[in-house]
C-alpha cells in the first residue's frame, strides 16, 4: 500500500515514497560501500557493489526498499500483489537474482537509468535457485529516476521484466502500470488538467488506483519548485496527503492495521537521503559526504518519538 512520486526542479529531481505496511517492523537507514557483498545470486555466486549506496531497509538487513547511489540513481520498491509473474527457474547466461535483491543490485551497479535500461535484458528474476530450491522473491515492481529526470517503471510480465517509460512520475501498487494509466486517462483529460474538478471528483480512497490518480494530480498541478529544497518540501507535502493514518485500514489477515510507517525523499543532484517517521515531524538527512568510514557498511537509526523544537 505504498505511493511513490517524482518532482522535477531546474537541474535535478527528487523522488519520494510512503512506506505503508500491515505488520510490525523495524526500519533503518544503511550505507553500503563499494566492493560490498550485498547478496549472492541464484547460482550461488557473491555479488559485489560497484557504487556506494544509501537507503532504507527492514531489520537492518541489506535488501533496500528505497535508496540512492553516489551517481544520483534513485528508486523505490512497491508491492505488486497478485502479479508475481517471475520465472520459477534460472536462465543460464544471465544475472539470476531474486526480486528481494534486484533493487539493491540496480543501485549498486548502475550509474543511470540509461545503464539500467540497457542491461535489463541480462537480468533474470526467479523464485527458485539453480538447485530448484525456493528463494524469497516477493511480489515487487520498481520505479527509478536519475539526474536527467528520466523515470521508468519495471514490472514482471510473462516471466520477463518489462520496462515502461513513466512521464506520469507516479507508482503505487497492483494492478499493472498500463492498467493504472488507462484508468487515469479515463477519469482525467491529461491535456486539460485545469478543467478537472478536483474538489469534487478527485478519488479519496486508499486503494492503489485511487492513490495513483490522486498522487499524479497533486504532483502535476503543484506549484513548480525553484530548487531542490522547495522540491523536497513539496514532495513531503504531497506524501503527507497520501499517508495512511494508523487504524484507518484494518488488515484482518494479520490482525493489525495497515498504515504509513515512514516517508522518505531522495534528491538526485545532491545525492541526498531524507526520511521522517510518521510519529515524529522532524526530517532527518544523510549524504555520502557525511559517511566517515566509507569502506564500511553502516547503520543509522532515526528517532520515532514525537519531537518538537522551541521557537527561537
Short mmCIF file of C-alpha atoms in Angstrom, two decimals:
data_model
loop_
_atom_site.label_atom_id
_atom_site.label_comp_id
_atom_site.label_asym_id
_atom_site.label_seq_id
_atom_site.Cartn_x
_atom_site.Cartn_y
_atom_site.Cartn_z
CA UNK A 1 0.00 0.00 0.00
CA UNK A 2 2.85 2.42 -0.84
CA UNK A 3 2.89 5.51 -3.04
CA UNK A 4 5.87 6.97 -4.89
CA UNK A 5 6.26 10.25 -6.79
CA UNK A 6 8.94 12.22 -8.65
CA UNK A 7 9.13 16.01 -8.76
CA UNK A 8 11.44 17.90 -11.12
CA UNK A 9 13.25 21.15 -10.47
CA UNK A 10 15.53 23.11 -12.80
CA UNK A 11 18.67 20.98 -12.60
CA UNK A 12 17.53 17.83 -10.88
CA UNK A 13 14.64 15.91 -9.36
CA UNK A 14 13.52 14.33 -6.13
CA UNK A 15 11.75 11.01 -5.56
CA UNK A 16 9.56 10.40 -2.52
CA UNK A 17 7.56 7.49 -1.16
CA UNK A 18 5.34 6.44 1.69
CA UNK A 19 6.11 3.10 3.28
CA UNK A 20 2.76 1.58 4.21
CA UNK A 21 2.93 -1.76 5.95
CA UNK A 22 0.49 -4.15 7.61
CA UNK A 23 2.63 -5.83 10.28
CA UNK A 24 5.08 -4.53 12.90
CA UNK A 25 8.55 -3.89 11.52
CA UNK A 26 11.75 -2.09 12.34
CA UNK A 27 13.33 0.04 9.65
CA UNK A 28 16.56 2.00 9.48
CA UNK A 29 18.95 3.72 7.10
CA UNK A 30 22.02 1.88 5.86
CA UNK A 31 25.12 2.83 3.92
CA UNK A 32 26.62 0.19 1.63
CA UNK A 33 30.22 0.80 0.46
CA UNK A 34 31.81 -0.08 -2.86
CA UNK A 35 33.01 -3.68 -3.27
CA UNK A 36 30.49 -4.88 -0.69
CA UNK A 37 28.98 -8.37 -0.93
CA UNK A 38 25.32 -7.44 -0.52
CA UNK A 39 23.94 -10.83 -1.61
CA UNK A 40 24.60 -13.98 -3.64
CA UNK A 41 22.97 -14.58 -7.00
CA UNK A 42 20.74 -17.61 -7.58
CA UNK A 43 23.72 -19.57 -8.90
CA UNK A 44 25.42 -19.19 -5.52
CA UNK A 45 27.94 -16.57 -6.64
CA UNK A 46 28.63 -13.48 -4.50
CA UNK A 47 27.52 -10.13 -5.91
CA UNK A 48 29.51 -7.01 -5.08
CA UNK A 49 28.62 -3.34 -5.30
CA UNK A 50 30.38 -1.06 -7.77
CA UNK A 51 28.95 2.12 -6.25
CA UNK A 52 28.20 3.50 -2.80
CA UNK A 53 24.55 3.42 -1.81
CA UNK A 54 22.28 4.95 0.84
CA UNK A 55 18.78 3.70 1.57
CA UNK A 56 16.18 2.39 3.97
CA UNK A 57 15.91 -1.29 4.88
CA UNK A 58 13.95 -3.53 7.26
CA UNK A 59 15.51 -5.03 10.38
CA UNK A 60 18.97 -3.70 9.42
CA UNK A 61 19.25 -6.18 6.55
CA UNK A 62 20.87 -5.40 3.24
CA UNK A 63 17.94 -5.57 0.79
CA UNK A 64 16.94 -1.94 0.28
CA UNK A 65 13.33 -0.83 -0.04
CA UNK A 66 14.30 2.56 -1.46
CA UNK A 67 17.58 4.38 -1.93
CA UNK A 68 20.08 6.38 -3.95
CA UNK A 69 23.64 5.78 -5.12
CA UNK A 70 26.67 8.03 -5.40
CA UNK A 71 25.80 8.94 -9.01
CA UNK A 72 22.25 10.05 -8.24
CA UNK A 73 20.36 6.98 -9.46
CA UNK A 74 17.45 6.60 -7.05
CA UNK A 75 14.37 4.43 -6.78
CA UNK A 76 11.75 2.62 -4.78
CA UNK A 77 10.19 -0.84 -4.49
CA UNK A 78 6.43 -1.25 -4.15
CA UNK A 79 4.28 -4.30 -3.50
CA UNK A 80 2.76 -5.83 -6.64
CA UNK A 81 0.37 -8.32 -5.03
CA UNK A 82 -1.14 -10.91 -7.33
CA UNK A 83 1.30 -10.13 -10.13
CA UNK A 84 4.27 -12.29 -9.14
CA UNK A 85 4.91 -13.34 -12.71
CA UNK A 86 8.55 -14.26 -12.22
CA UNK A 87 10.02 -17.43 -13.64
CA UNK A 88 10.43 -20.47 -11.40
CA UNK A 89 13.81 -21.48 -12.76
CA UNK A 90 17.13 -19.81 -13.52
CA UNK A 91 18.28 -18.89 -17.02
CA UNK A 92 21.91 -19.58 -17.80
CA UNK A 93 23.95 -16.76 -19.30
CA UNK A 94 22.11 -14.07 -17.34
CA UNK A 95 22.35 -12.48 -13.90
CA UNK A 96 19.93 -14.63 -11.91
CA UNK A 97 18.65 -12.86 -8.83
CA UNK A 98 15.60 -12.73 -6.56
CA UNK A 99 13.20 -9.79 -6.62
CA UNK A 100 14.20 -9.17 -3.00
CA UNK A 101 17.76 -8.30 -4.07
CA UNK A 102 17.26 -6.84 -7.54
CA UNK A 103 16.65 -3.28 -6.34
CA UNK A 104 19.88 -3.23 -4.31
CA UNK A 105 21.67 -4.76 -7.28
CA UNK A 106 20.44 -1.96 -9.55
CA UNK A 107 21.58 0.88 -7.29
CA UNK A 108 24.88 -0.86 -6.60
CA UNK A 109 25.72 -1.44 -10.26
CA UNK A 110 24.28 1.29 -12.49
CA UNK A 111 25.16 4.97 -12.74
CA UNK A 112 21.96 5.98 -14.51
CA UNK A 113 18.54 4.94 -15.73
CA UNK A 114 20.04 4.56 -19.22
CA UNK A 115 22.56 1.99 -17.96
CA UNK A 116 19.84 0.13 -16.08
CA UNK A 117 17.61 0.02 -19.15
CA UNK A 118 20.43 -1.18 -21.41
CA UNK A 119 21.25 -4.05 -19.04
CA UNK A 120 17.67 -5.11 -18.30
CA UNK A 121 17.70 -7.95 -20.90
CA UNK A 122 20.60 -9.51 -18.97
CA UNK A 123 18.62 -9.70 -15.70
CA UNK A 124 16.57 -12.77 -14.82
CA UNK A 125 14.42 -12.92 -11.68
CA UNK A 126 13.35 -16.32 -10.41
CA UNK A 127 11.53 -17.77 -7.42
CA UNK A 128 13.95 -20.73 -7.30
CA UNK A 129 17.72 -21.03 -7.32
CA UNK A 130 19.86 -23.25 -9.57
CA UNK A 131 19.17 -26.25 -7.33
CA UNK A 132 15.40 -25.78 -7.67
CA UNK A 133 15.07 -24.56 -4.08
CA UNK A 134 12.57 -21.83 -3.25
CA UNK A 135 14.01 -18.39 -2.51
CA UNK A 136 12.39 -15.28 -1.09
CA UNK A 137 11.21 -13.41 -4.17
CA UNK A 138 8.33 -11.10 -3.20
CA UNK A 139 5.71 -9.55 -5.47
CA UNK A 140 7.57 -6.32 -6.32
CA UNK A 141 7.74 -3.74 -9.04
CA UNK A 142 10.19 -0.86 -9.20
CA UNK A 143 10.48 2.82 -10.11
CA UNK A 144 13.79 4.54 -10.89
CA UNK A 145 14.92 8.07 -11.82
CA UNK A 146 18.20 9.95 -12.08
CA UNK A 147 19.72 13.39 -12.58
CA UNK A 148 18.46 13.52 -16.18
CA UNK A 149 14.90 13.38 -14.75
CA UNK A 150 14.18 10.23 -16.77
CA UNK A 151 11.75 7.99 -14.89
CA UNK A 152 10.88 4.35 -15.57
CA UNK A 153 8.80 1.56 -14.02
CA UNK A 154 9.93 -2.08 -14.19
CA UNK A 155 7.41 -4.87 -13.72
CA UNK A 156 7.34 -8.66 -14.17
CA UNK A 157 5.22 -9.86 -17.08
CA UNK A 158 5.25 -13.29 -18.67
CA UNK A 159 8.33 -14.35 -16.67
CA UNK A 160 10.27 -11.35 -18.02
CA UNK A 161 10.98 -7.85 -16.74
CA UNK A 162 9.09 -5.23 -18.73
CA UNK A 163 10.08 -1.57 -18.91
CA UNK A 164 7.65 1.36 -19.01
CA UNK A 165 8.58 4.97 -19.61
CA UNK A 166 6.91 6.93 -16.80
CA UNK A 167 6.10 10.54 -17.73
CA UNK A 168 3.40 10.40 -15.04
CA UNK A 169 6.10 10.28 -12.32
CA UNK A 170 3.95 8.10 -10.03
CA UNK A 171 3.84 4.48 -8.91
CA UNK A 172 1.55 2.78 -6.40
CA UNK A 173 0.74 -0.96 -6.28
CA UNK A 174 -1.01 -3.51 -8.49
CA UNK A 175 -2.74 -3.58 -10.96
CA UNK A 176 -0.16 -3.15 -13.70
CA UNK A 177 1.25 0.22 -14.69
CA UNK A 178 -0.55 0.04 -18.05
CA UNK A 179 -3.86 -0.55 -16.28
CA UNK A 180 -3.24 2.36 -13.88
CA UNK A 181 -2.55 4.70 -16.79
CA UNK A 182 -5.71 3.59 -18.64
CA UNK A 183 -7.85 4.33 -15.59
CA UNK A 184 -6.12 7.69 -15.10
CA UNK A 185 -6.83 8.71 -18.70
CA UNK A 186 -10.43 7.59 -18.38
CA UNK A 187 -11.02 9.91 -15.43
CA UNK A 188 -8.85 12.92 -16.33
CA UNK A 189 -8.17 14.73 -19.60
CA UNK A 190 -4.40 14.90 -19.32
CA UNK A 191 -4.23 17.80 -21.80
CA UNK A 192 -6.64 19.89 -19.75
CA UNK A 193 -5.86 19.28 -16.10
CA UNK A 194 -7.23 22.69 -15.09
CA UNK A 195 -10.69 21.64 -16.24
CA UNK A 196 -10.83 18.72 -13.82
CA UNK A 197 -12.98 19.41 -10.76
CA UNK A 198 -10.52 18.18 -8.19
CA UNK A 199 -12.57 19.37 -5.22
CA UNK A 200 -15.42 17.14 -6.30
CA UNK A 201 -14.07 14.33 -8.48
CA UNK A 202 -10.58 13.51 -7.19
CA UNK A 203 -10.58 9.99 -5.65
CA UNK A 204 -10.20 9.95 -1.89
CA UNK A 205 -9.74 6.25 -1.24
CA UNK A 206 -6.54 4.42 -0.35
CA UNK A 207 -6.77 1.68 -2.97
CA UNK A 208 -3.84 1.69 -5.43
CA UNK A 209 -5.81 3.11 -8.37
CA UNK A 210 -7.22 6.00 -6.31
CA UNK A 211 -3.79 6.77 -4.90
CA UNK A 212 -2.21 6.64 -8.36
CA UNK A 213 -4.69 9.19 -9.72
CA UNK A 214 -4.52 11.41 -6.65
CA UNK A 215 -0.71 11.36 -6.49
CA UNK A 216 -0.47 12.15 -10.21
CA UNK A 217 -2.86 15.07 -9.95
CA UNK A 218 -1.23 16.55 -6.86
CA UNK A 219 2.23 16.20 -8.38
CA UNK A 220 1.43 17.63 -11.80
CA UNK A 221 -0.70 20.55 -10.61
CA UNK A 222 1.54 21.58 -7.72
CA UNK A 223 3.46 24.86 -7.93
CA UNK A 224 6.78 24.13 -9.63
CA UNK A 225 9.79 24.18 -7.29
CA UNK A 226 12.63 26.60 -7.97
CA UNK A 227 15.31 24.46 -6.31
CA UNK A 228 15.91 21.17 -4.53
CA UNK A 229 14.83 22.45 -1.11
CA UNK A 230 11.45 23.51 -2.45
CA UNK A 231 11.17 20.20 -4.29
CA UNK A 232 11.85 18.30 -1.06
CA UNK A 233 9.27 20.38 0.81
CA UNK A 234 6.63 19.91 -1.87
CA UNK A 235 7.28 16.18 -2.01
CA UNK A 236 6.76 15.88 1.75
CA UNK A 237 3.54 17.90 1.45
CA UNK A 238 2.19 15.59 -1.23
CA UNK A 239 3.36 12.45 0.53
CA UNK A 240 1.66 13.70 3.68
CA UNK A 241 -1.59 13.86 1.75
CA UNK A 242 -1.06 10.26 0.61
CA UNK A 243 -0.15 8.89 4.06
CA UNK A 244 -2.41 6.35 5.75
CA UNK A 245 -3.34 7.01 9.41
CA UNK A 246 -2.85 4.21 11.91
CA UNK A 247 -6.14 2.36 12.38
CA UNK A 248 -7.86 3.61 9.23
CA UNK A 249 -7.28 0.40 7.24
CA UNK A 250 -7.59 -2.82 9.25
CA UNK A 251 -5.87 -5.94 7.98
CA UNK A 252 -7.92 -8.95 9.07
CA UNK A 253 -5.35 -11.42 7.76
CA UNK A 254 -2.69 -10.27 10.23
CA UNK A 255 -4.97 -8.69 12.87
CA UNK A 256 -3.05 -5.42 12.50
CA UNK A 257 -3.67 -2.12 10.79
CA UNK A 258 -2.02 -1.03 7.56
CA UNK A 259 -0.59 2.46 7.88
CA UNK A 260 2.33 4.66 6.83
CA UNK A 261 5.48 3.89 8.82
CA UNK A 262 7.81 6.43 7.21
CA UNK A 263 8.11 8.92 4.38
CA UNK A 264 11.40 9.44 2.58
CA UNK A 265 12.51 11.72 -0.25
CA UNK A 266 15.77 11.47 -2.22
CA UNK A 267 17.47 14.22 -4.24
CA UNK A 268 19.33 13.27 -7.41
CA UNK A 269 21.60 16.33 -7.69
CA UNK A 270 22.94 16.36 -4.13
CA UNK A 271 22.80 12.55 -3.67
CA UNK A 272 20.73 13.19 -0.57
CA UNK A 273 18.61 10.89 1.59
CA UNK A 274 15.90 12.43 3.78
CA UNK A 275 13.45 10.47 5.93
CA UNK A 276 10.89 11.01 8.68
CA UNK A 277 8.82 8.74 10.88
CA UNK A 278 5.09 9.26 10.80
CA UNK A 279 5.19 9.73 14.59
CA UNK A 280 7.94 12.37 14.52
CA UNK A 281 7.68 15.55 12.38
CA UNK A 282 11.45 16.05 12.16
CA UNK A 283 13.04 15.22 8.79
CA UNK A 284 16.46 13.58 9.04
CA UNK A 285 19.07 13.83 6.26
CA UNK A 286 22.20 11.98 5.21
CA UNK A 287 24.62 12.37 2.28
CA UNK A 288 27.66 10.40 1.19
CA UNK A 289 29.85 13.23 2.49
CA UNK A 290 28.51 12.50 5.99
CA UNK A 291 29.95 8.97 5.93
CA UNK A 292 33.22 8.92 7.87
CA UNK A 293 34.25 5.33 7.18
CA UNK A 294 33.36 4.94 3.51
CA UNK A 295 34.69 1.37 3.21
CA UNK A 296 32.46 0.04 6.00
CA UNK A 297 28.77 -0.89 5.98
CA UNK A 298 26.98 1.34 8.47
CA UNK A 299 23.53 1.56 10.00
CA UNK A 300 21.73 4.73 11.11
CA UNK A 301 18.55 4.97 13.18
CA UNK A 302 16.07 7.83 13.31
CA UNK A 303 14.02 8.86 16.33
CA UNK A 304 10.37 7.84 16.07
CA UNK A 305 9.30 9.61 19.28
CA UNK A 306 7.39 12.85 18.78
CA UNK A 307 9.86 15.71 18.96
CA UNK A 308 9.47 19.49 18.96
CA UNK A 309 11.87 22.42 18.98
CA UNK A 310 11.48 25.61 20.97
CA UNK A 311 10.71 28.70 18.94
CA UNK A 312 13.76 30.96 18.87
#
